[in-house]
PDB file of C-alpha atoms in Angstrom:
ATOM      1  CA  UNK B   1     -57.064  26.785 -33.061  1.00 28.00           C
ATOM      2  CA  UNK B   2     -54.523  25.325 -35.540  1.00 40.00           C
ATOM      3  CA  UNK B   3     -52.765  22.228 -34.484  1.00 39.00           C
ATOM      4  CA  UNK B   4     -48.892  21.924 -33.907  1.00 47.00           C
ATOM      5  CA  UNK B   5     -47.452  19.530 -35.959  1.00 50.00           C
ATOM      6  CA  UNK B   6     -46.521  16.805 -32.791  1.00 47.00           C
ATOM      7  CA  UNK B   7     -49.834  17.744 -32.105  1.00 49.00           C
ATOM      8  CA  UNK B   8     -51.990  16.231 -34.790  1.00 51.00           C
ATOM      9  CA  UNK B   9     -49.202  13.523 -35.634  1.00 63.00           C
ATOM     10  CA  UNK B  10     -48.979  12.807 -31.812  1.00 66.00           C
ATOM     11  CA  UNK B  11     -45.185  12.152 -32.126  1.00 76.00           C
ATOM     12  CA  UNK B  12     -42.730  13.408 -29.326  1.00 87.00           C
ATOM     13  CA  UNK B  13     -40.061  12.452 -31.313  1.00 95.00           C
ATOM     14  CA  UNK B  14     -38.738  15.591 -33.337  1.00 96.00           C
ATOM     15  CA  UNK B  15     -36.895  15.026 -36.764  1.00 97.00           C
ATOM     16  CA  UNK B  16     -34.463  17.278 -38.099  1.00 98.00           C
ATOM     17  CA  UNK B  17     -33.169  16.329 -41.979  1.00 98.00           C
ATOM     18  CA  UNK B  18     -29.034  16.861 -42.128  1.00 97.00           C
ATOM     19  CA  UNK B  19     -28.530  17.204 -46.314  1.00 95.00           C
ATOM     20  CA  UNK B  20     -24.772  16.082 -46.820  1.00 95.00           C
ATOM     21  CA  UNK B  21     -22.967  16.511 -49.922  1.00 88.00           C
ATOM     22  CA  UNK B  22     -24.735  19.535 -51.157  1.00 87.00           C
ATOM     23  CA  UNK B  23     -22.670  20.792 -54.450  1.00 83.00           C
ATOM     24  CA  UNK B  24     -24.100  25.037 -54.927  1.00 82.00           C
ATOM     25  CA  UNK B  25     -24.581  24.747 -59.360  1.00 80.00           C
ATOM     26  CA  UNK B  26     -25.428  21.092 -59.037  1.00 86.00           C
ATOM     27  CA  UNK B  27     -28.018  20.079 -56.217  1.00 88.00           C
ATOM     28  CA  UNK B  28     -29.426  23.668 -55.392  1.00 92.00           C
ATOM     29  CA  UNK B  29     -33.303  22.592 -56.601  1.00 94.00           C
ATOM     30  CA  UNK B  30     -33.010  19.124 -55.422  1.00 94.00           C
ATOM     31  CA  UNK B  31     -31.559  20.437 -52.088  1.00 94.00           C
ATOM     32  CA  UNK B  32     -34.459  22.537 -51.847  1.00 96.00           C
ATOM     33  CA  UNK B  33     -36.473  20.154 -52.533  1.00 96.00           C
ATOM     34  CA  UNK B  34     -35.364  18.028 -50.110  1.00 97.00           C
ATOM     35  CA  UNK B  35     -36.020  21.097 -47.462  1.00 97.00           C
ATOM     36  CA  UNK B  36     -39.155  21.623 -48.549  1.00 98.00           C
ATOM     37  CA  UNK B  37     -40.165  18.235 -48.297  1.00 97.00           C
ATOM     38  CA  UNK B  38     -39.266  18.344 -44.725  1.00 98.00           C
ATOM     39  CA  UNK B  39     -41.153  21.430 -43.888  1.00 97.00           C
ATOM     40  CA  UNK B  40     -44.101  19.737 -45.382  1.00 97.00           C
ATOM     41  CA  UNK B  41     -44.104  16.273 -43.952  1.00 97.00           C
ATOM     42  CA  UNK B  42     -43.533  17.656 -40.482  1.00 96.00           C
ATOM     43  CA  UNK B  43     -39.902  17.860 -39.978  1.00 97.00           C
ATOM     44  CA  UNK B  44     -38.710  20.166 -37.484  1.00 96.00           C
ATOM     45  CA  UNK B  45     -35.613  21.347 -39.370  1.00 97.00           C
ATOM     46  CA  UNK B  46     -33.230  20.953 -41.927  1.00 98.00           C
ATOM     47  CA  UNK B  47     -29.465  21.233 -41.998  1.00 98.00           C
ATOM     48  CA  UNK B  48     -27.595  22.258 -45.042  1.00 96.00           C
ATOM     49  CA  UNK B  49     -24.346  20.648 -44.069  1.00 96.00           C
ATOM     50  CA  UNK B  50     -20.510  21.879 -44.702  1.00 94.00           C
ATOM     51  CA  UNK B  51     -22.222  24.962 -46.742  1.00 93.00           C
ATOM     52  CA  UNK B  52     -23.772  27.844 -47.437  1.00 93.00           C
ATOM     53  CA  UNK B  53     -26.204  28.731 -49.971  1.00 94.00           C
ATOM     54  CA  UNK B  54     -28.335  31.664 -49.599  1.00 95.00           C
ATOM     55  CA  UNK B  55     -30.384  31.030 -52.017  1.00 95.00           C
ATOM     56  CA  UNK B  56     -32.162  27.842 -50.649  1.00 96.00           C
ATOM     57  CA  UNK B  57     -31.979  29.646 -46.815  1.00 97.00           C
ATOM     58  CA  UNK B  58     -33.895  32.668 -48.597  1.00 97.00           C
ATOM     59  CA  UNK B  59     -36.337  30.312 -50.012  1.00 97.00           C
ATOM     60  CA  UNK B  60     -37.237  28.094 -47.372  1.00 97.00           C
ATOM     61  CA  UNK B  61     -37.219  31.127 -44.957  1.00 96.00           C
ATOM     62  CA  UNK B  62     -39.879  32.687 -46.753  1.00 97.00           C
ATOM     63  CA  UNK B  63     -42.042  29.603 -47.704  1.00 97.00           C
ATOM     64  CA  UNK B  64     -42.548  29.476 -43.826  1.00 96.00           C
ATOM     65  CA  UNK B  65     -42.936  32.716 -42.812  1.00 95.00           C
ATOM     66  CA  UNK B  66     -46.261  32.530 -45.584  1.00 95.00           C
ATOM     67  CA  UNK B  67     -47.317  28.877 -45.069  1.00 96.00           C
ATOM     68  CA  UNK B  68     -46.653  28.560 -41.618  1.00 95.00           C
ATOM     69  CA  UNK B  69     -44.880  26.295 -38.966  1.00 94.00           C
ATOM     70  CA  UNK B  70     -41.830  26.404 -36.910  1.00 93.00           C
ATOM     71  CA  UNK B  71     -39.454  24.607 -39.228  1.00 96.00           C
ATOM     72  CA  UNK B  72     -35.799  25.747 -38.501  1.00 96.00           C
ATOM     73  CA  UNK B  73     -33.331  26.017 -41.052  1.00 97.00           C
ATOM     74  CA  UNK B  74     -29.299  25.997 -40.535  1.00 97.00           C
ATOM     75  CA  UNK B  75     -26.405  25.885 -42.808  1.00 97.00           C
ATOM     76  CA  UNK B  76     -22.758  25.569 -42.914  1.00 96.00           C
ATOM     77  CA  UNK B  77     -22.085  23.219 -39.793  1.00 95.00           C
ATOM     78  CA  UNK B  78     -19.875  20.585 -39.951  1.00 96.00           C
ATOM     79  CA  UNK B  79     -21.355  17.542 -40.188  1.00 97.00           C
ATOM     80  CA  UNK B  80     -19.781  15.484 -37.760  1.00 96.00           C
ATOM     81  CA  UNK B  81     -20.080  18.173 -35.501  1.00 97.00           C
ATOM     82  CA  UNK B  82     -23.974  17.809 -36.181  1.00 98.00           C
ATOM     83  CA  UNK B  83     -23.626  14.157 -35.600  1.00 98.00           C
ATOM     84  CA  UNK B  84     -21.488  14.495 -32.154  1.00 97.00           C
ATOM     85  CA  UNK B  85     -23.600  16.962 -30.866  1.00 98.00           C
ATOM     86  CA  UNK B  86     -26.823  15.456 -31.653  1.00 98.00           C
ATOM     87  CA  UNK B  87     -25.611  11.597 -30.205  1.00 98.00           C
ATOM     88  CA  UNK B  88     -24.190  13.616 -26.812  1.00 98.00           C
ATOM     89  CA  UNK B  89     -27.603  15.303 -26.391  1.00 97.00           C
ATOM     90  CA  UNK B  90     -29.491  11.668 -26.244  1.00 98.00           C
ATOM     91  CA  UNK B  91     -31.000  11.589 -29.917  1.00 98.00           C
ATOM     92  CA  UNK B  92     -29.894   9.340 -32.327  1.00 98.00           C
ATOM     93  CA  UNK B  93     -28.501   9.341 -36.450  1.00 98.00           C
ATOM     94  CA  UNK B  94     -30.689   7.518 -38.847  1.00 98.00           C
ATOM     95  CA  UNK B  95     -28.982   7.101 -42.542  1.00 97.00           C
ATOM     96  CA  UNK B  96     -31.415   7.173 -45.812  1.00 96.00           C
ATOM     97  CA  UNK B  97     -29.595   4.776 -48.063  1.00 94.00           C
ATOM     98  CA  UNK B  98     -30.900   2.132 -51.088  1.00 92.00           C
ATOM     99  CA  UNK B  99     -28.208  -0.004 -49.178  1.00 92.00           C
ATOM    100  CA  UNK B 100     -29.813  -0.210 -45.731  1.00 94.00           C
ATOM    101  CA  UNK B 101     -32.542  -2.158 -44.187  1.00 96.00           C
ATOM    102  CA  UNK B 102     -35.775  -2.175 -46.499  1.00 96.00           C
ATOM    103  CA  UNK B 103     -38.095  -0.288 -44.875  1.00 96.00           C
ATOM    104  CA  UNK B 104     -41.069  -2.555 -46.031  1.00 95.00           C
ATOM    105  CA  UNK B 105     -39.662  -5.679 -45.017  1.00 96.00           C
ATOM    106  CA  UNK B 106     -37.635  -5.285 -42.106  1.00 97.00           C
ATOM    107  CA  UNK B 107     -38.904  -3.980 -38.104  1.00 97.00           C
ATOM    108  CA  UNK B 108     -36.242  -0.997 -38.650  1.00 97.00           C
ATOM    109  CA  UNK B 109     -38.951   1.990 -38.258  1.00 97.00           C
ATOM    110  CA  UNK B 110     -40.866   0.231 -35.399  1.00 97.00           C
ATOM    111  CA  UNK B 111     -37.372   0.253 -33.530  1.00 98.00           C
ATOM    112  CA  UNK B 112     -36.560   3.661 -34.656  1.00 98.00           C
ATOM    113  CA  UNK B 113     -40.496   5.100 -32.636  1.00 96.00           C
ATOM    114  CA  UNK B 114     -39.397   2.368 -30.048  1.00 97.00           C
ATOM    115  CA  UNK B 115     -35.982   4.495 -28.644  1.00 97.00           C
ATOM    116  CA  UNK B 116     -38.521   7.185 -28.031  1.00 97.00           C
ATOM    117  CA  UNK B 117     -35.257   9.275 -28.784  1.00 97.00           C
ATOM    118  CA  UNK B 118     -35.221  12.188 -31.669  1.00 98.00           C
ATOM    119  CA  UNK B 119     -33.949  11.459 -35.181  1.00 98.00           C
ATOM    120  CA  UNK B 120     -31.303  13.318 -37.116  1.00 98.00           C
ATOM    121  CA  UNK B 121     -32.180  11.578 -40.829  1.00 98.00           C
ATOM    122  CA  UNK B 122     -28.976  11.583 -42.932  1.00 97.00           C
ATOM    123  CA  UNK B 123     -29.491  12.183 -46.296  1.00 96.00           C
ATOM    124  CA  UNK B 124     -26.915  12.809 -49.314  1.00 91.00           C
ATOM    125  CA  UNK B 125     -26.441  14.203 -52.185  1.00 89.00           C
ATOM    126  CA  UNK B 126     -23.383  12.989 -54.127  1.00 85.00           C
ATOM    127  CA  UNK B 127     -21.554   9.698 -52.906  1.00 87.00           C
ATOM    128  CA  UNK B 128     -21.455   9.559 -48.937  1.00 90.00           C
ATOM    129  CA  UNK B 129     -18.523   8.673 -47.073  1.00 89.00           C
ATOM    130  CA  UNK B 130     -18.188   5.171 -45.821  1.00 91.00           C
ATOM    131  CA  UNK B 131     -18.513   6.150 -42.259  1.00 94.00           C
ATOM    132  CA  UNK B 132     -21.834   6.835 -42.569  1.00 94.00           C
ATOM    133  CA  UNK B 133     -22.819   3.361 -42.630  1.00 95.00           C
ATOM    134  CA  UNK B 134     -20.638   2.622 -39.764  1.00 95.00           C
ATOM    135  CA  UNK B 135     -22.398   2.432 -36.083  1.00 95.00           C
ATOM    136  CA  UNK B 136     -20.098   5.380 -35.178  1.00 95.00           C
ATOM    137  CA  UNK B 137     -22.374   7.396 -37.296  1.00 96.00           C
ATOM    138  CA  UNK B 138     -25.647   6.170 -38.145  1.00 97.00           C
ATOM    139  CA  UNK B 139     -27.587   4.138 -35.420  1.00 98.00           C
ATOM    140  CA  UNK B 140     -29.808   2.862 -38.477  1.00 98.00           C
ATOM    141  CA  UNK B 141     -29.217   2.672 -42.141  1.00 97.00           C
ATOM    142  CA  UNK B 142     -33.077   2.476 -43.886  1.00 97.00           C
ATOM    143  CA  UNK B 143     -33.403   1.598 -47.352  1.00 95.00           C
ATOM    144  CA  UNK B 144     -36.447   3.129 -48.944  1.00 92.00           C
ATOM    145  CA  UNK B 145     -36.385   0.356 -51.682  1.00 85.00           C
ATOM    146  CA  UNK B 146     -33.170  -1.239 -52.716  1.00 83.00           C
ATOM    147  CA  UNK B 147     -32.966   0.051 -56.596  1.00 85.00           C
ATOM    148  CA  UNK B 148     -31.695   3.603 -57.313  1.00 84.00           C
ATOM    149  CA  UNK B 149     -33.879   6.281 -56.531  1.00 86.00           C
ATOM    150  CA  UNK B 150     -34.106  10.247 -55.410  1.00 89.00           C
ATOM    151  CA  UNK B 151     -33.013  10.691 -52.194  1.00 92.00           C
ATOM    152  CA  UNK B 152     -36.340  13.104 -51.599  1.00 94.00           C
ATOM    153  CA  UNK B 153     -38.478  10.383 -52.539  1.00 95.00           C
ATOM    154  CA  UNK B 154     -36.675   8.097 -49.477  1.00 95.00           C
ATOM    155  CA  UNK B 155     -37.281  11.802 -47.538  1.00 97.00           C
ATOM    156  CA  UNK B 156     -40.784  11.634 -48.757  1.00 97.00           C
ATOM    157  CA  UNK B 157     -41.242   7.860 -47.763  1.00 97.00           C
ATOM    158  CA  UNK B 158     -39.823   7.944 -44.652  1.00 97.00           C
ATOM    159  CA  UNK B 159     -41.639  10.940 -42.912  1.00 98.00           C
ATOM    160  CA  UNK B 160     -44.868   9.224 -44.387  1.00 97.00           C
ATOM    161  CA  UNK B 161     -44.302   5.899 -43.029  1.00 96.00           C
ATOM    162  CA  UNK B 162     -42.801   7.501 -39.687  1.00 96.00           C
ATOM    163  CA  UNK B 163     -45.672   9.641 -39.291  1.00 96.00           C
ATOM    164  CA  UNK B 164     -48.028   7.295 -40.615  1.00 95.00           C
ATOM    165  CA  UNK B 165     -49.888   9.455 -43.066  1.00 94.00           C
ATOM    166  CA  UNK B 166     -50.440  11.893 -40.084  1.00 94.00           C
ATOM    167  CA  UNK B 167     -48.754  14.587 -41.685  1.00 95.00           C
ATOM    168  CA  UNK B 168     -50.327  15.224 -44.182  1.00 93.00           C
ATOM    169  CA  UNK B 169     -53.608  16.560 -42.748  1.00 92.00           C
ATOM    170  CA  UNK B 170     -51.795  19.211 -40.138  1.00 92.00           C
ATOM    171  CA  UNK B 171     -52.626  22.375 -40.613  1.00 91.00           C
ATOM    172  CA  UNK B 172     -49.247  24.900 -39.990  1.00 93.00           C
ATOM    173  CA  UNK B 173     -49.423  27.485 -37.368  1.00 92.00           C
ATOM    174  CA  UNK B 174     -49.120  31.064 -38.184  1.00 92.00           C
ATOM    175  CA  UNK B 175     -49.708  30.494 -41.972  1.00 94.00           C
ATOM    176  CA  UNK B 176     -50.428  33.975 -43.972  1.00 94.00           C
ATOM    177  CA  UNK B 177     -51.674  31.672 -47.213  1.00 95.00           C
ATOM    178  CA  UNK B 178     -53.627  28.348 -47.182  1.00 93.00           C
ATOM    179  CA  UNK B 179     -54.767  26.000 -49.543  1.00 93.00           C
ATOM    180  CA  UNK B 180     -58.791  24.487 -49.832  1.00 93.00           C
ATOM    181  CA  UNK B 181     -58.994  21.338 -51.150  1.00 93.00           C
ATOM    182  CA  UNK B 182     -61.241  21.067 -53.546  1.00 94.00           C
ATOM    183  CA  UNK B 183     -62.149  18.682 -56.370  1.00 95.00           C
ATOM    184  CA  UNK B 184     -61.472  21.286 -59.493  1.00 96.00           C
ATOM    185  CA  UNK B 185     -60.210  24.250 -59.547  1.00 95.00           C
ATOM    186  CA  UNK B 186     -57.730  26.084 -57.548  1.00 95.00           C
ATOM    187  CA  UNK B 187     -58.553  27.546 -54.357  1.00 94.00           C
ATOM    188  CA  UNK B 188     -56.189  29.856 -51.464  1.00 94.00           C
ATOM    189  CA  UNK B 189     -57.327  31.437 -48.369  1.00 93.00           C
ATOM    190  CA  UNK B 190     -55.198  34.327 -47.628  1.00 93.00           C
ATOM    191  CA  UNK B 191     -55.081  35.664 -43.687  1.00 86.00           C
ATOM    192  CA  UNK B 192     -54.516  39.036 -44.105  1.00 77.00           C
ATOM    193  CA  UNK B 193     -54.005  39.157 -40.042  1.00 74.00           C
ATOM    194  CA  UNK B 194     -51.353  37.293 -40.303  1.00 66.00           C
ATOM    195  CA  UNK B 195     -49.483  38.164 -44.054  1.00 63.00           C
TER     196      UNK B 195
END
């Protein structure tokens, strides 16, 4: 039997990714990018804030109906909506930004695991508004590295740090396709059960 993501990673805090600032002819690969990401490193959604773009909801839609997992994917919500909802339901806003607190040299993802509480991760795409930084909005601002940089690398280096390299050995539920590691070569298991 396949393991569940919290499973393997033994977290019983859930993450869901909120992508702000998404502009449709601009940031569609980077945006799903960014969802993908999530999927991958054991999110357990992604929210495509303030708009809709069928494309990416197509895409990411698919990739997990044939690789598996429960990742949930929404789109056009307002954002502080997202935010309100999220803070009145116990969980709490963390903000990826090059201006927050490093995430190498500062406690800020031991106290993040210590609220026990689940995570909405904040992450833009053009210039965010002030109030994100502001405790109103973000509980935590987390600065992945404090030089420029692609906000799905801070994605990336978060969810690896927060999961502690956990994630990357679970093995999705309900996958139709599956890749074998293997030292050359390419090599996919199909499960024609399941595709």
């Amino acid at each position: 039997m396949e393991n569940t993501p919290n499973q393997l990673i033994d977290s019983k805090q859930k993450i869901v990714v909120l992508r702000w600032g998404h502009r449709i002819h601009r940031d569609s690969r980077l945006t799903t990018h960014c969802a993908l990401t999530s999927r991958a490193m054991c999110a357990s959604g992604f929210i495509l804030a303030d708009i809709e773009d069928k494309s990416i909801e197509k895409t990411i839609k698919a990739i997990t109906k044939h690789w598996g997992g429960n990742f949930v994917f929404e789109m056009g919500t307002n954002w502080r909506n997202v935010v309100r909802d999220w803070k009145a339901k116990g969980g709490i806003v963390a903000h990826l930004t090059a201006y927050g607190e490093n995430i190498q040299s500062s406690d800020v993802l031991n106290r993040i695991r210590e609220t026990g509480k689940d995570i909405l991760l904040l992450v833009g795409s053009q210039k965010v508004p002030g109030e994100f930084y502001s405790t109103d909005v973000s509980d935590f601002n987390i600065g992945v590295g404090n030089q420029p940089h692609s906000e799905c690398s801070a994605l990336a280096i978060f969810l690896d740090r927060f999961f502690e390299g956990k994630e990357l050995m679970v093995e999705f539920e309900k996958a139709e396709v599956k890749i074998i590691p293997q030292k050359h070569g390419k090599n996919i298991e199909v499960n024609e059960e399941k595709a």
